[in-house]
CSV table of C-alpha atoms in Angstrom, one decimal:
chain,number,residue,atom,x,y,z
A,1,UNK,CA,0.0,0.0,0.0
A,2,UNK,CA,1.2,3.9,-0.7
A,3,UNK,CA,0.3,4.4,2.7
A,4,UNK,CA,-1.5,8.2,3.0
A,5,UNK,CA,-0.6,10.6,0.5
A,6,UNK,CA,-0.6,14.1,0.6
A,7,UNK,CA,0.2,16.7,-1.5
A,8,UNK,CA,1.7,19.5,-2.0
A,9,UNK,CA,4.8,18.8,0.3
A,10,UNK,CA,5.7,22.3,0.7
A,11,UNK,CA,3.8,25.6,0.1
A,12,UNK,CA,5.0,29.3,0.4
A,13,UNK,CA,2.3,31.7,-0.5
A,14,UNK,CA,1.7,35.6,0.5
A,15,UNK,CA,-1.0,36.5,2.9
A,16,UNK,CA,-4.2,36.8,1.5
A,17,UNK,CA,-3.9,34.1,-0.9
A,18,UNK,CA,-5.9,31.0,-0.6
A,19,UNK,CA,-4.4,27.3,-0.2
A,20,UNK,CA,-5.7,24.0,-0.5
A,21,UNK,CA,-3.9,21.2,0.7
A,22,UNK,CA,-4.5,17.6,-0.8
A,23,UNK,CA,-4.9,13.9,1.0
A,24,UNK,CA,-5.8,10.7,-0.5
A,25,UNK,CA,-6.2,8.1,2.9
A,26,UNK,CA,-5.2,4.9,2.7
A,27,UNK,CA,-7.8,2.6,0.6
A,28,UNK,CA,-10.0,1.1,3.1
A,29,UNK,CA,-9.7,3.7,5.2
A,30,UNK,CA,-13.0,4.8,6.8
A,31,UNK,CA,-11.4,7.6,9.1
A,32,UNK,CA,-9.6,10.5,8.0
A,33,UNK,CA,-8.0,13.4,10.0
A,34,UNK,CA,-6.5,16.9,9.7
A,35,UNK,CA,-4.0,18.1,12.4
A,36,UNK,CA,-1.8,21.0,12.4
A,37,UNK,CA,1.3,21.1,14.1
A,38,UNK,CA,3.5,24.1,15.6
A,39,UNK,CA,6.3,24.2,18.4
A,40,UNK,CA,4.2,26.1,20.8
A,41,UNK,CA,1.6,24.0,20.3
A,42,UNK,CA,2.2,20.6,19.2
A,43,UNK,CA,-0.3,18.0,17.3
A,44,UNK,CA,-3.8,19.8,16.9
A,45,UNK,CA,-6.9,18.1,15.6
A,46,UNK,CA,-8.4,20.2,13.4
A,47,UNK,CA,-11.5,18.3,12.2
A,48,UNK,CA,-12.1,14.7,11.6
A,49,UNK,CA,-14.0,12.3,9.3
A,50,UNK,CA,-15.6,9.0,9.5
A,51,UNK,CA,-17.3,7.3,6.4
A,52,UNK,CA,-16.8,11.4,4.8
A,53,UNK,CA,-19.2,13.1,7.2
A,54,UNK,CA,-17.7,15.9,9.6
A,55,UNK,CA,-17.6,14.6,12.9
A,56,UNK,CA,-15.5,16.9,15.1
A,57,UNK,CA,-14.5,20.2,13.6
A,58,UNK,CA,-14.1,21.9,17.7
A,59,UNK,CA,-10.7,22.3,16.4
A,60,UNK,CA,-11.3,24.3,12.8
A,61,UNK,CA,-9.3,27.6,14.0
A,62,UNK,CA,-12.3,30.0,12.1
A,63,UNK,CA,-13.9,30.5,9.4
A,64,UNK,CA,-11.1,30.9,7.2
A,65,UNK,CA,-10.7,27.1,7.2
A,66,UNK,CA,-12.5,24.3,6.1
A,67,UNK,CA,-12.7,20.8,4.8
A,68,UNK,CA,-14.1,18.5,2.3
A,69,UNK,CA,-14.2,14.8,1.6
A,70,UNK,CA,-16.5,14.0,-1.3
A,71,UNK,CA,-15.5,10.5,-1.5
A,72,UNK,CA,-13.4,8.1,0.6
A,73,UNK,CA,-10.0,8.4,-1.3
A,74,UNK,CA,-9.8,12.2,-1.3
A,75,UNK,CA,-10.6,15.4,1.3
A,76,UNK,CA,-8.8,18.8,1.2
A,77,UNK,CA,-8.1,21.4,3.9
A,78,UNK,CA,-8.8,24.9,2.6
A,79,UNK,CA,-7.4,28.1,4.1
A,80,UNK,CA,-9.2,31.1,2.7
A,81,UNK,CA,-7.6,34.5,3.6
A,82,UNK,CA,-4.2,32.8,4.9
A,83,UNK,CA,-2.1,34.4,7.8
A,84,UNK,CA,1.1,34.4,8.7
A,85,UNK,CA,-0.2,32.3,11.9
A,86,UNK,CA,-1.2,29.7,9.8
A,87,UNK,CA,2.3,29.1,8.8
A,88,UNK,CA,2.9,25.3,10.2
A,89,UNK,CA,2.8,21.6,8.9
A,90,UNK,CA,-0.2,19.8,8.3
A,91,UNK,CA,-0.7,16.4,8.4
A,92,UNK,CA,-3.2,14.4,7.4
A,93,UNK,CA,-3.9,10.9,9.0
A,94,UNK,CA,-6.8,7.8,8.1
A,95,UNK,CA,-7.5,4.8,10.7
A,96,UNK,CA,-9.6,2.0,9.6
A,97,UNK,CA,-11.7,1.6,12.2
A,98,UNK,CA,-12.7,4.1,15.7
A,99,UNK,CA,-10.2,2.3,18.3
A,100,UNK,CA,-7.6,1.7,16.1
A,101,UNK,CA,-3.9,3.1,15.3
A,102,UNK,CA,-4.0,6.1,12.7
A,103,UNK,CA,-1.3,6.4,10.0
A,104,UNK,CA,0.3,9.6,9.3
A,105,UNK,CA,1.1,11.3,5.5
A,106,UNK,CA,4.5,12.8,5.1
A,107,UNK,CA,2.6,16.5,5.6
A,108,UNK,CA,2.8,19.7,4.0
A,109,UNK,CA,4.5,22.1,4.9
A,110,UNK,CA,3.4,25.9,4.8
A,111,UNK,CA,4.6,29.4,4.8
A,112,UNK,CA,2.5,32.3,4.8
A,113,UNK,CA,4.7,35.8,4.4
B,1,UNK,CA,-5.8,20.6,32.7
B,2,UNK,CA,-4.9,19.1,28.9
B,3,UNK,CA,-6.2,16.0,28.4
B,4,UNK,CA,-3.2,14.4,27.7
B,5,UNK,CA,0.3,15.5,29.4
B,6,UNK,CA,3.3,15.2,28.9
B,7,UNK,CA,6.9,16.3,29.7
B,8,UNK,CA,8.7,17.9,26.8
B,9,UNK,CA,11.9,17.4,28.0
B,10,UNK,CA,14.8,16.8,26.8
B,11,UNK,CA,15.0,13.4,28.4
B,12,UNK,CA,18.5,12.6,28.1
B,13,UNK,CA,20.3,9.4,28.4
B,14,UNK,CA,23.2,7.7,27.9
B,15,UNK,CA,23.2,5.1,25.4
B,16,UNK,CA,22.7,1.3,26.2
B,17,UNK,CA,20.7,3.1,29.3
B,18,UNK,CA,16.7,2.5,29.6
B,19,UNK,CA,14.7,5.7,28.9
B,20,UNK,CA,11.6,6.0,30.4
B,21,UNK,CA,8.6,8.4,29.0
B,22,UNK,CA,5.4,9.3,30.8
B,23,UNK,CA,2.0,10.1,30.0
B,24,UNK,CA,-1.2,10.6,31.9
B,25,UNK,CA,-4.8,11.4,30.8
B,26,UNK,CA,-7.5,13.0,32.5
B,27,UNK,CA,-10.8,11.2,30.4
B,28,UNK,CA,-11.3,7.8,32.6
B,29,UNK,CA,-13.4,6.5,30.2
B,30,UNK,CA,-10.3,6.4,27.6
B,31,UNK,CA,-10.3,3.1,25.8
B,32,UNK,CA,-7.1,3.0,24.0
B,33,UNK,CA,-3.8,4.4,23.8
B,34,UNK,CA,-0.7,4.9,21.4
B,35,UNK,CA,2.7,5.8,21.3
B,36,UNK,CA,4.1,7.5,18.6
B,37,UNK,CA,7.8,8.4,17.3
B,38,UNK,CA,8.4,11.6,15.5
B,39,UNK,CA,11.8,12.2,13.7
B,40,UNK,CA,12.9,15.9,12.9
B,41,UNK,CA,11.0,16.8,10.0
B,42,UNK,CA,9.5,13.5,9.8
B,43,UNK,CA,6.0,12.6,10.3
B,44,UNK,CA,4.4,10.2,13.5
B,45,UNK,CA,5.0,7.1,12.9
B,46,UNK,CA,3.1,4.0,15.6
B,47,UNK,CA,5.2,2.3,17.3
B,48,UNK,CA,2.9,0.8,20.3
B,49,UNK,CA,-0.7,0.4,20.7
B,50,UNK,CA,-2.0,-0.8,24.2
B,51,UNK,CA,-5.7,-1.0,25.4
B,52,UNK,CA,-6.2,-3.1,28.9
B,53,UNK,CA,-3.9,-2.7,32.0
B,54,UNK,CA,-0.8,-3.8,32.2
B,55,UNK,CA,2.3,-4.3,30.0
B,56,UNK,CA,2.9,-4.5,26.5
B,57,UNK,CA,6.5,-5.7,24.9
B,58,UNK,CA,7.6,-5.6,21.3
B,59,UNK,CA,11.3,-5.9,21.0
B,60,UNK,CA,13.3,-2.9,23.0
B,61,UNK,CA,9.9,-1.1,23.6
B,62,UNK,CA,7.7,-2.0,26.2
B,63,UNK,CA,4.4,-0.1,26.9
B,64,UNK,CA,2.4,0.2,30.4
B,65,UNK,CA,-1.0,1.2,31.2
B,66,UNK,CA,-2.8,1.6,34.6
B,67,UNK,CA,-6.5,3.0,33.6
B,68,UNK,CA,-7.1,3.5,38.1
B,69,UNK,CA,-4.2,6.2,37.4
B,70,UNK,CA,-4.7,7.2,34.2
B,71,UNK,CA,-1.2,6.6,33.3
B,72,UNK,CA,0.6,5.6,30.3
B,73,UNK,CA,4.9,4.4,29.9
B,74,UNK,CA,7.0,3.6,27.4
B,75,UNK,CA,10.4,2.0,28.3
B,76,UNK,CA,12.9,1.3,25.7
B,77,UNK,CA,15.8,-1.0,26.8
B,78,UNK,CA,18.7,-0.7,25.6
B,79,UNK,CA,18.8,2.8,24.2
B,80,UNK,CA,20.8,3.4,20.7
B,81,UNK,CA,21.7,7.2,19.2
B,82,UNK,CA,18.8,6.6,16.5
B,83,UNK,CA,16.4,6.6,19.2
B,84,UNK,CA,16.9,10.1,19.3
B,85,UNK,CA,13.4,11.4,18.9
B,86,UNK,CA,10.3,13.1,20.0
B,87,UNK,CA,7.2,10.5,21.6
B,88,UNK,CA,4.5,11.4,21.3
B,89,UNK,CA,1.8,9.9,23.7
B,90,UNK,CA,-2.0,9.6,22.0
B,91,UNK,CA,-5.7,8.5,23.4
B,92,UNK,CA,-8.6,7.4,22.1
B,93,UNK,CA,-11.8,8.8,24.4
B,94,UNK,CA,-15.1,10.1,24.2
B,95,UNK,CA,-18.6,9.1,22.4
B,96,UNK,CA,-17.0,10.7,18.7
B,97,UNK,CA,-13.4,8.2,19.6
B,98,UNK,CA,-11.4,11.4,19.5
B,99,UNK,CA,-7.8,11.3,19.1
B,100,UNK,CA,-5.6,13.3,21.8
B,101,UNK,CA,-2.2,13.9,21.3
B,102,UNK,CA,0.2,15.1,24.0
B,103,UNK,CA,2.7,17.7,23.6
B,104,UNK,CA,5.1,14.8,22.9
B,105,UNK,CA,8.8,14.0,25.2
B,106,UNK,CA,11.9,15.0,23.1
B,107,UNK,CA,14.1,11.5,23.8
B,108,UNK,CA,17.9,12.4,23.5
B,109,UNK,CA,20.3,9.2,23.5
B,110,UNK,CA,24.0,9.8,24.0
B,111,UNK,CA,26.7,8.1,22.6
């Protein structure tokens, strides 16, 4: 297996602008995640998926962002005006089933100047 | 209170030593718990999974858990240099099976 892919692996873009990072989980997959991870503040959930429905997004920063998954082998992360403060790595993660291990894509990484 | 805590170290120790990395919880109706490696610049990566009390062994890592005190270990015998890392501790809890990660324990082993 490819294990979870995620694309791009690096983004620089100028404040304003919007991004939209990629994920396709592992096939079989029926869990997918979106963390965000800083120094200050480590491994964030930002929302999470099972069977592509929305079911936690208490960590969704604001408005600015939000997420997708239209089918099982794809969701996107959307930031829409980015910040500076948004600069961090993003990972995405799937799990095939609620009580088991999750497995982690390489994550992107973004810079907002 | 976070939900899930941990030191951030550094955790030093010499090499061939056994480190030793804590965790503790505060949901008592947690039902399973992970341990994670993270390599600078490198994604988590599973290297336990434990859910009833007790301990866990695979290899050099061995896991504990002890739900009456909603702690979590990790012991790794025999420390080598490429064990050099940041563990992060991770809990599965609540009706939706969130996933809580702690701040994660930056492991330094010295040659």
């Amino acid at each position: 297996d490819a294990g979870v892919i995620q694309s791009p692996r690096h983004e620089v873009t100028e404040m304003g602008q919007e991004v939209t990072l990629r994920c396709k989980p592992i096939s079989g997959h029926n869990s997918l995640f979106w963390y965000r991870q800083t120094m200050m503040r480590g491994l964030e959930l930002l929302i999470y998926f099972n069977n592509n429905v929305p079911i936690d997004d208490s960590g969704m920063p604001e408005d600015r962002f939000s997420a997708k998954m239209p089918n099982a082998s794809f969701s996107t992360l959307k930031i829409q005006p980015s910040e500076p403060r948004d600069s961090a790595v993003y990972f995405c993660a799937s799990r095939l089933d609620r009580l088991y291990e999750q497995y982690f894509g390489p994550g992107t990484r973004l810079t907002v100047t | 209170q976070k939900e899930v805590e941990q030191n951030s170290g550094p955790l030093s120790v010499p090499e061939g030593a056994i480190a030793s990395l804590n965790c503790t919880y505060s949901d008592r109706g947690s039902q399973s718990f992970f341990w994670y490696r993270q390599y600078s610049g490198k994604s988590p990566e599973l290297i336990m999974s434990i859910y009833s009390n007790g301990d866990k062994e695979d290899g050099r890592f061995t896991a504990q858990l002890n739900k009456a005190s909603q702690y979590v270990s990790l012991l790794i015998r025999d420390s080598q240099p490429s064990d050099s890392a940041t563990y992060l501790c991770a809990v599965i809890s609540g009706g939706y099976q969130k996933v809580t990660f702690g701040i994660g324990t930056k492991l330094q082993v010295i040659p």
